[in-house]
């Protein structure tokens, strides 16, 4: 479904992503783990078209999206929940969800919004509230609900557990699994490697811009090196 | 509005106002066509001009430092003034008001209000309501607000940010045409520099009221006008412009977000 082939991404002279290849098949949950500054967010931004690779290619549903404008990539069914949520703080919950549905015909929006509210009942209670007044956890739910409004075939999430209490992290992850069961393919970027490996089928480990390891999520969770580096011994 | 969404100060706005006034001048005063046509043509001309300026000068600078954009805008402003001088000379033109120059006599003639002033107020209120409705209720308007908050996130929603910003300029410029026509209906001397002072004052009003806020701009404009008139009447005619800018500086020092401005923390 998504194929990233040997991309190199630079910030000026900084070589942030080195020769990275990633593949995501339909129906999977794939996770990309790595320490701070490894280049995870850079990779997701490049897939969404906000950054361009200097070399290498990106194919989504058999089409080269390496040169497609970011808004058209969303139209093709590839959405992202960015790092730090980035909900529109001065807009209400409903308006945020409407923005998520920007690429959709107005006919189905009400149903999709109902679906988002079923997934996140908290949002429904607060639908007239301005997003800036939501708690961190509620903002994360809103960011996920908003991304779902574009009916993505592939949803990329950048550190959805960041800054959340353990119980909320559980909830967010079970929602990710639920979204996947409903037919959305997932590419999950995480620092919480333990949680990520427990829900994913395959994983990539990124170290300073390079893929250091990849394979079956269960096997990687049992790998000594991974345990030492990412699972606290 | 343009500042709120594109995060740039369009210093050339006043000169777009001037071009709009000239367009209307030629249609109505020179060729004696109906005033409505003059306004519509002025709006069309300004919309095209605004979009053209945006494409040519500002769009390539979308990711440049804001100072570069500001300097470009000042450059455009001078360019428009000089182009107008070349095309239409610096001789003042006498603009025929599009609403007539009648006055309304109230209280047995003790108070006289010009019709053009009344029309100006009415049009401003209509535009304010219209813009508030547009940005609050339409898909395009909401997308503009989304772009103003976070361009990157807006792109991730599938919003064509470039097109949305161009649209903002188009609307802003069309409204500049109306401003130009109303301005010259009230003060009928039209010169290439006609727009520059009102442009700066309009900007001052917007900052004063809270930049990016539409009712704020209106409130700022009214207060600024009152300050200017009282400054003229009680302090000094020559210093009235200076007084206006002193007020601006004080407001910026005391309440940087403006009177109605919401202070939203910059997130990293
Ligand atoms: N806008 C930028 N300009 C210059 N360098 C950048 C920029 N953004 C990121 N970098 C650098 O690129 C590298 C990768 O950053 P990136 O944000 O992709 O890491 P990450 O894996 O997402 O980290 P984290 O887990 O902290 O979010 C880092 O060394 C970072 O300093
Ligand atoms: Mg990151």
mmCIF file of C-alpha atoms in Angstrom, chain A:
data_model
loop_
_atom_site.group_PDB
_atom_site.id
_atom_site.type_symbol
_atom_site.label_atom_id
_atom_site.label_comp_id
_atom_site.label_asym_id
_atom_site.label_seq_id
_atom_site.Cartn_x
_atom_site.Cartn_y
_atom_site.Cartn_z
ATOM 1 C CA UNK A 1 0.000 0.000 0.000
ATOM 2 C CA UNK A 2 2.751 2.442 1.013
ATOM 3 C CA UNK A 3 6.272 1.999 -0.190
ATOM 4 C CA UNK A 4 9.111 4.310 0.809
ATOM 5 C CA UNK A 5 12.239 3.536 -1.173
ATOM 6 C CA UNK A 6 15.641 4.751 -0.036
ATOM 7 C CA UNK A 7 14.713 8.318 0.845
ATOM 8 C CA UNK A 8 17.245 10.904 1.961
ATOM 9 C CA UNK A 9 15.878 14.033 3.618
ATOM 10 C CA UNK A 10 17.886 17.104 4.540
ATOM 11 C CA UNK A 11 17.298 20.247 6.587
ATOM 12 C CA UNK A 12 19.754 22.514 4.834
ATOM 13 C CA UNK A 13 23.061 20.760 5.444
ATOM 14 C CA UNK A 14 21.672 18.427 8.142
ATOM 15 C CA UNK A 15 21.161 14.928 6.782
ATOM 16 C CA UNK A 16 18.159 13.901 8.908
ATOM 17 C CA UNK A 17 16.965 10.750 7.114
ATOM 18 C CA UNK A 18 19.427 8.392 5.486
ATOM 19 C CA UNK A 19 18.451 5.807 2.907
ATOM 20 C CA UNK A 20 15.247 4.824 4.650
ATOM 21 C CA UNK A 21 12.948 2.232 3.105
ATOM 22 C CA UNK A 22 9.624 1.367 4.712
ATOM 23 C CA UNK A 23 6.755 -0.742 3.507
ATOM 24 C CA UNK A 24 3.213 -0.856 4.839
ATOM 25 C CA UNK A 25 0.715 -3.413 3.544
ATOM 26 C CA UNK A 26 -3.028 -3.065 3.555
ATOM 27 C CA UNK A 27 -4.633 -3.926 6.903
ATOM 28 C CA UNK A 28 -1.414 -3.822 8.921
ATOM 29 C CA UNK A 29 -0.307 -1.870 11.956
ATOM 30 C CA UNK A 30 3.332 -1.016 11.401
ATOM 31 C CA UNK A 31 5.343 0.879 13.965
ATOM 32 C CA UNK A 32 8.408 3.029 13.625
ATOM 33 C CA UNK A 33 10.298 3.423 16.888
ATOM 34 C CA UNK A 34 13.435 5.323 17.809
ATOM 35 C CA UNK A 35 14.948 7.798 20.238
ATOM 36 C CA UNK A 36 14.519 11.583 20.234
ATOM 37 C CA UNK A 37 15.852 13.151 17.082
ATOM 38 C CA UNK A 38 16.152 9.859 15.210
ATOM 39 C CA UNK A 39 14.157 11.305 12.304
ATOM 40 C CA UNK A 40 10.731 9.718 12.826
ATOM 41 C CA UNK A 41 8.705 12.896 12.405
ATOM 42 C CA UNK A 42 10.820 13.906 9.446
ATOM 43 C CA UNK A 43 9.879 10.649 7.710
ATOM 44 C CA UNK A 44 6.138 11.154 8.319
ATOM 45 C CA UNK A 45 6.289 14.757 7.107
ATOM 46 C CA UNK A 46 8.068 13.596 3.987
ATOM 47 C CA UNK A 47 5.414 10.954 3.297
ATOM 48 C CA UNK A 48 2.707 13.627 3.714
ATOM 49 C CA UNK A 49 4.539 15.868 1.259
ATOM 50 C CA UNK A 50 5.369 18.647 3.701
ATOM 51 C CA UNK A 51 9.055 17.892 3.154
ATOM 52 C CA UNK A 52 10.574 16.521 -0.038
ATOM 53 C CA UNK A 53 13.200 13.780 -0.207
ATOM 54 C CA UNK A 54 16.378 14.755 -2.022
ATOM 55 C CA UNK A 55 16.632 11.242 -3.405
ATOM 56 C CA UNK A 56 14.415 8.170 -3.236
ATOM 57 C CA UNK A 57 10.752 7.649 -3.960
ATOM 58 C CA UNK A 58 7.398 7.265 -2.234
ATOM 59 C CA UNK A 59 4.558 5.234 -3.696
ATOM 60 C CA UNK A 60 1.037 5.097 -2.275
ATOM 61 C CA UNK A 61 -1.598 2.778 -3.774
ATOM 62 C CA UNK A 62 0.694 2.254 -6.749
ATOM 63 C CA UNK A 63 1.117 5.953 -7.479
ATOM 64 C CA UNK A 64 4.221 8.058 -7.040
ATOM 65 C CA UNK A 65 3.296 10.692 -4.443
ATOM 66 C CA UNK A 66 6.784 12.110 -4.090
ATOM 67 C CA UNK A 67 5.828 15.076 -6.259
ATOM 68 C CA UNK A 68 2.140 15.414 -5.344
ATOM 69 C CA UNK A 69 0.965 18.473 -3.369
ATOM 70 C CA UNK A 70 0.261 17.707 0.316
ATOM 71 C CA UNK A 71 -3.449 18.468 0.040
ATOM 72 C CA UNK A 72 -3.805 16.026 -2.851
ATOM 73 C CA UNK A 73 -2.064 13.318 -0.853
ATOM 74 C CA UNK A 74 -4.837 13.671 1.741
ATOM 75 C CA UNK A 75 -7.430 13.407 -1.030
ATOM 76 C CA UNK A 76 -5.875 10.070 -2.018
ATOM 77 C CA UNK A 77 -6.524 8.667 1.454
ATOM 78 C CA UNK A 78 -3.312 9.221 3.378
ATOM 79 C CA UNK A 79 -3.837 11.190 6.594
ATOM 80 C CA UNK A 80 -1.557 12.095 9.470
ATOM 81 C CA UNK A 81 -2.049 12.926 13.127
ATOM 82 C CA UNK A 82 0.984 15.147 13.593
ATOM 83 C CA UNK A 83 3.321 15.269 16.554
ATOM 84 C CA UNK A 84 1.984 17.548 19.291
ATOM 85 C CA UNK A 85 -1.622 17.144 18.016
ATOM 86 C CA UNK A 86 -1.740 20.527 16.314
ATOM 87 C CA UNK A 87 -5.506 20.889 16.609
ATOM 88 C CA UNK A 88 -6.837 24.321 15.673
ATOM 89 C CA UNK A 89 -6.930 25.877 19.132
ATOM 90 C CA UNK A 90 -9.202 28.791 18.274
ATOM 91 C CA UNK A 91 -11.789 26.622 16.539
ATOM 92 C CA UNK A 92 -14.445 24.507 18.193
ATOM 93 C CA UNK A 93 -14.356 20.717 18.358
ATOM 94 C CA UNK A 94 -16.989 20.513 15.618
ATOM 95 C CA UNK A 95 -15.108 22.952 13.409
ATOM 96 C CA UNK A 96 -11.906 20.977 13.862
ATOM 97 C CA UNK A 97 -13.704 17.830 12.743
ATOM 98 C CA UNK A 98 -15.147 19.720 9.773
ATOM 99 C CA UNK A 99 -11.634 20.735 8.763
ATOM 100 C CA UNK A 100 -10.669 17.075 8.912
ATOM 101 C CA UNK A 101 -13.482 16.427 6.446
ATOM 102 C CA UNK A 102 -12.304 19.208 4.126
ATOM 103 C CA UNK A 103 -11.690 16.768 1.281
ATOM 104 C CA UNK A 104 -15.072 15.042 1.696
ATOM 105 C CA UNK A 105 -18.370 15.759 -0.004
ATOM 106 C CA UNK A 106 -20.724 17.416 2.466
ATOM 107 C CA UNK A 107 -23.217 14.541 2.271
ATOM 108 C CA UNK A 108 -21.415 12.063 4.510
ATOM 109 C CA UNK A 109 -19.898 14.467 7.019
ATOM 110 C CA UNK A 110 -22.658 14.230 9.630
ATOM 111 C CA UNK A 111 -22.383 10.413 9.678
ATOM 112 C CA UNK A 112 -18.605 10.521 9.899
ATOM 113 C CA UNK A 113 -18.843 12.974 12.764
ATOM 114 C CA UNK A 114 -21.222 10.633 14.580
ATOM 115 C CA UNK A 115 -18.686 7.847 14.075
ATOM 116 C CA UNK A 116 -15.907 10.006 15.549
ATOM 117 C CA UNK A 117 -18.164 10.785 18.514
ATOM 118 C CA UNK A 118 -18.843 7.070 19.029
ATOM 119 C CA UNK A 119 -15.115 6.435 19.110
ATOM 120 C CA UNK A 120 -14.513 9.405 21.422
ATOM 121 C CA UNK A 121 -17.677 10.161 23.444
ATOM 122 C CA UNK A 122 -15.794 12.866 25.356
ATOM 123 C CA UNK A 123 -15.618 14.937 22.209
ATOM 124 C CA UNK A 124 -19.350 14.862 21.800
ATOM 125 C CA UNK A 125 -19.882 16.407 25.231
ATOM 126 C CA UNK A 126 -17.473 19.149 24.294
ATOM 127 C CA UNK A 127 -18.365 19.693 20.684
ATOM 128 C CA UNK A 128 -19.081 23.411 21.044
ATOM 129 C CA UNK A 129 -15.981 24.042 23.118
ATOM 130 C CA UNK A 130 -12.939 25.776 21.608
ATOM 131 C CA UNK A 131 -10.136 23.220 21.190
ATOM 132 C CA UNK A 132 -7.679 25.405 23.117
ATOM 133 C CA UNK A 133 -9.647 24.730 26.292
ATOM 134 C CA UNK A 134 -9.484 20.927 25.984
ATOM 135 C CA UNK A 135 -7.122 18.821 28.089
ATOM 136 C CA UNK A 136 -4.113 17.211 26.446
ATOM 137 C CA UNK A 137 -5.846 13.842 26.224
ATOM 138 C CA UNK A 138 -8.977 15.362 24.715
ATOM 139 C CA UNK A 139 -6.859 17.231 22.184
ATOM 140 C CA UNK A 140 -5.222 13.956 21.194
ATOM 141 C CA UNK A 141 -8.669 12.367 20.721
ATOM 142 C CA UNK A 142 -9.701 15.368 18.654
ATOM 143 C CA UNK A 143 -6.568 15.140 16.513
ATOM 144 C CA UNK A 144 -7.306 11.455 15.847
ATOM 145 C CA UNK A 145 -11.003 12.040 15.209
ATOM 146 C CA UNK A 146 -10.142 14.900 12.884
ATOM 147 C CA UNK A 147 -7.771 12.750 10.842
ATOM 148 C CA UNK A 148 -10.415 10.010 10.555
ATOM 149 C CA UNK A 149 -12.870 12.513 9.056
ATOM 150 C CA UNK A 150 -10.941 12.372 5.784
ATOM 151 C CA UNK A 151 -11.749 8.626 5.593
ATOM 152 C CA UNK A 152 -8.094 7.650 5.288
ATOM 153 C CA UNK A 153 -7.024 4.313 3.889
ATOM 154 C CA UNK A 154 -3.713 4.766 5.680
ATOM 155 C CA UNK A 155 -3.443 6.747 8.900
ATOM 156 C CA UNK A 156 -0.067 7.832 10.234
ATOM 157 C CA UNK A 157 0.160 8.766 13.919
ATOM 158 C CA UNK A 158 3.142 10.621 15.338
ATOM 159 C CA UNK A 159 3.643 9.856 19.037
ATOM 160 C CA UNK A 160 -0.027 9.779 20.047
ATOM 161 C CA UNK A 161 0.900 8.797 23.617
ATOM 162 C CA UNK A 162 3.130 11.804 24.202
ATOM 163 C CA UNK A 163 2.481 13.508 27.529
ATOM 164 C CA UNK A 164 -0.540 11.382 28.460
ATOM 165 C CA UNK A 165 -1.266 9.537 31.708
ATOM 166 C CA UNK A 166 -0.885 5.718 31.506
ATOM 167 C CA UNK A 167 -4.640 5.102 31.577
ATOM 168 C CA UNK A 168 -5.166 7.462 28.641
ATOM 169 C CA UNK A 169 -2.301 5.852 26.756
ATOM 170 C CA UNK A 170 -4.110 2.500 27.136
ATOM 171 C CA UNK A 171 -7.261 4.069 25.793
ATOM 172 C CA UNK A 172 -5.558 5.710 22.828
ATOM 173 C CA UNK A 173 -3.846 2.467 21.871
ATOM 174 C CA UNK A 174 -7.025 0.429 22.104
ATOM 175 C CA UNK A 175 -8.680 3.001 19.861
ATOM 176 C CA UNK A 176 -5.856 2.595 17.357
ATOM 177 C CA UNK A 177 -6.471 -1.164 17.336
ATOM 178 C CA UNK A 178 -10.196 -0.525 16.923
ATOM 179 C CA UNK A 179 -9.637 1.828 13.979
ATOM 180 C CA UNK A 180 -7.426 -0.801 12.411
ATOM 181 C CA UNK A 181 -10.148 -3.448 12.868
ATOM 182 C CA UNK A 182 -12.552 -1.092 11.108
ATOM 183 C CA UNK A 183 -10.297 -1.234 8.068
ATOM 184 C CA UNK A 184 -7.785 1.595 8.443
ATOM 185 C CA UNK A 185 -4.151 0.687 7.872
ATOM 186 C CA UNK A 186 -1.864 2.253 10.482
ATOM 187 C CA UNK A 187 1.695 3.551 10.509
ATOM 188 C CA UNK A 188 2.489 4.353 14.129
ATOM 189 C CA UNK A 189 5.476 6.394 15.272
ATOM 190 C CA UNK A 190 6.240 5.969 18.968
ATOM 191 C CA UNK A 191 8.780 6.433 21.694
ATOM 192 C CA UNK A 192 6.702 4.199 23.932
ATOM 193 C CA UNK A 193 8.218 1.147 22.253
ATOM 194 C CA UNK A 194 6.627 -1.392 24.549
ATOM 195 C CA UNK A 195 3.071 -0.299 23.788
ATOM 196 C CA UNK A 196 3.792 0.187 20.111
ATOM 197 C CA UNK A 197 5.338 -3.256 19.701
ATOM 198 C CA UNK A 198 2.412 -4.849 21.527
ATOM 199 C CA UNK A 199 -0.181 -3.598 19.006
ATOM 200 C CA UNK A 200 1.893 -3.716 15.815
ATOM 201 C CA UNK A 201 2.485 -6.628 13.514
ATOM 202 C CA UNK A 202 5.765 -5.334 12.108
ATOM 203 C CA UNK A 203 8.268 -2.744 13.297
ATOM 204 C CA UNK A 204 11.175 -0.614 12.133
ATOM 205 C CA UNK A 205 13.797 0.687 14.540
ATOM 206 C CA UNK A 206 15.333 3.997 13.554
ATOM 207 C CA UNK A 207 18.707 5.170 14.843
ATOM 208 C CA UNK A 208 20.111 8.584 13.889
ATOM 209 C CA UNK A 209 18.266 8.708 10.597
ATOM 210 C CA UNK A 210 18.956 5.115 9.548
ATOM 211 C CA UNK A 211 16.904 1.936 9.851
ATOM 212 C CA UNK A 212 18.873 -0.152 12.354
ATOM 213 C CA UNK A 213 16.508 -3.110 12.644
ATOM 214 C CA UNK A 214 13.231 -4.283 11.212
ATOM 215 C CA UNK A 215 10.967 -7.283 11.420
ATOM 216 C CA UNK A 216 8.143 -8.969 13.267
ATOM 217 C CA UNK A 217 6.995 -6.841 16.224
ATOM 218 C CA UNK A 218 6.900 -9.783 18.654
ATOM 219 C CA UNK A 219 10.391 -10.882 17.748
ATOM 220 C CA UNK A 220 11.750 -7.360 18.063
ATOM 221 C CA UNK A 221 10.126 -7.017 21.486
ATOM 222 C CA UNK A 222 12.118 -10.080 22.568
ATOM 223 C CA UNK A 223 15.357 -8.901 20.978
ATOM 224 C CA UNK A 224 18.082 -8.175 23.579
ATOM 225 C CA UNK A 225 19.365 -5.039 21.862
ATOM 226 C CA UNK A 226 15.903 -3.572 21.497
ATOM 227 C CA UNK A 227 15.127 -4.415 25.118
ATOM 228 C CA UNK A 228 18.244 -2.658 26.291
ATOM 229 C CA UNK A 229 17.827 0.445 24.163
ATOM 230 C CA UNK A 230 14.067 0.999 24.129
ATOM 231 C CA UNK A 231 12.343 -1.161 26.699
ATOM 232 C CA UNK A 232 14.282 -0.134 29.778
ATOM 233 C CA UNK A 233 16.506 -3.219 30.043
#
